[in-house]
């Protein structure tokens, strides 16, 4: 099972990615984790990436793709792999294709922006323990207070409404075009083209999970 998970920030990709990893016994490929591991291990690619990062530059798509190819040779990728958060651009998607990185399915979790804003801006966190609440879906017993300690809950910067809206704008501007890219490739019938599955990400975690399982059987 080799797949890419697409969807806006807050669409629930992280929750479903954990389920997919467990269900199919495959690793989640994170470019950030790969970069850190390669730098820490002092591999040739890691040293190259370290130079770029220390100079304040952006790591090139070519370097990222080479890191991905190295990562996919590791034993835990024999049954497949899951990309979440990569590729982010058409350039990266094209580079993956040219490098012959096989993808069986592209799964899009679709959630309207207004629901994502409500989901994320309603989160409240107890900073001491990391316990998370939601003003609508899982409110604390006392508004603004942690159930166990009575201490104040906070809104993380990433969850503030204006931040969520900015992240969604970036997604629509830079990454959403991948939906069209992979949709067209899947419909082309080209050898090696992935299958594309679009799922409604509104509803219970269990229902969305069942939808993903069903989509990956066909």
C-alpha angles and dihedrals in degrees: 000000000000113000150156121221115211131187143112122283106279094026091117099256094139093054093048093042089060090052093048091050091053096042096052101027093237132136126245110238112221117182090205092055091046092052093049092047093048092048092047092048092048094229117167090255090045092053090048091050091047091056091051094047094046090054089053094249131135118256108247123245089241092058092046091050091050089051089050092050090051091047093051091056091065118106096247089064094060092099093043140273144246125229115202117173093010135122096034099171140036088248091059092045091052091047090053090050093049090048089056095240102167120229122184099183139015109202120195119197105204121203126162116247095241091057092048091051090050092047096050103034090050094060119111124189135200101222095205097057106014091239109160130212136175124218091224109022102033111010122183117249089250117036112256094003133105112248095226104037104021088229123142120278120221138209109234116230090244090057098051110117096239090050092049091051091050091050090050091050090053090048093051092045100045112015109027090075086073087071089062092040095054093037091057093044091051091050093048095076090222116159108266094019113144125235114251123220124183115196132188106245095196115100138044121339088239094053092049090047091052090049091053092049090050092047092052092053094062 
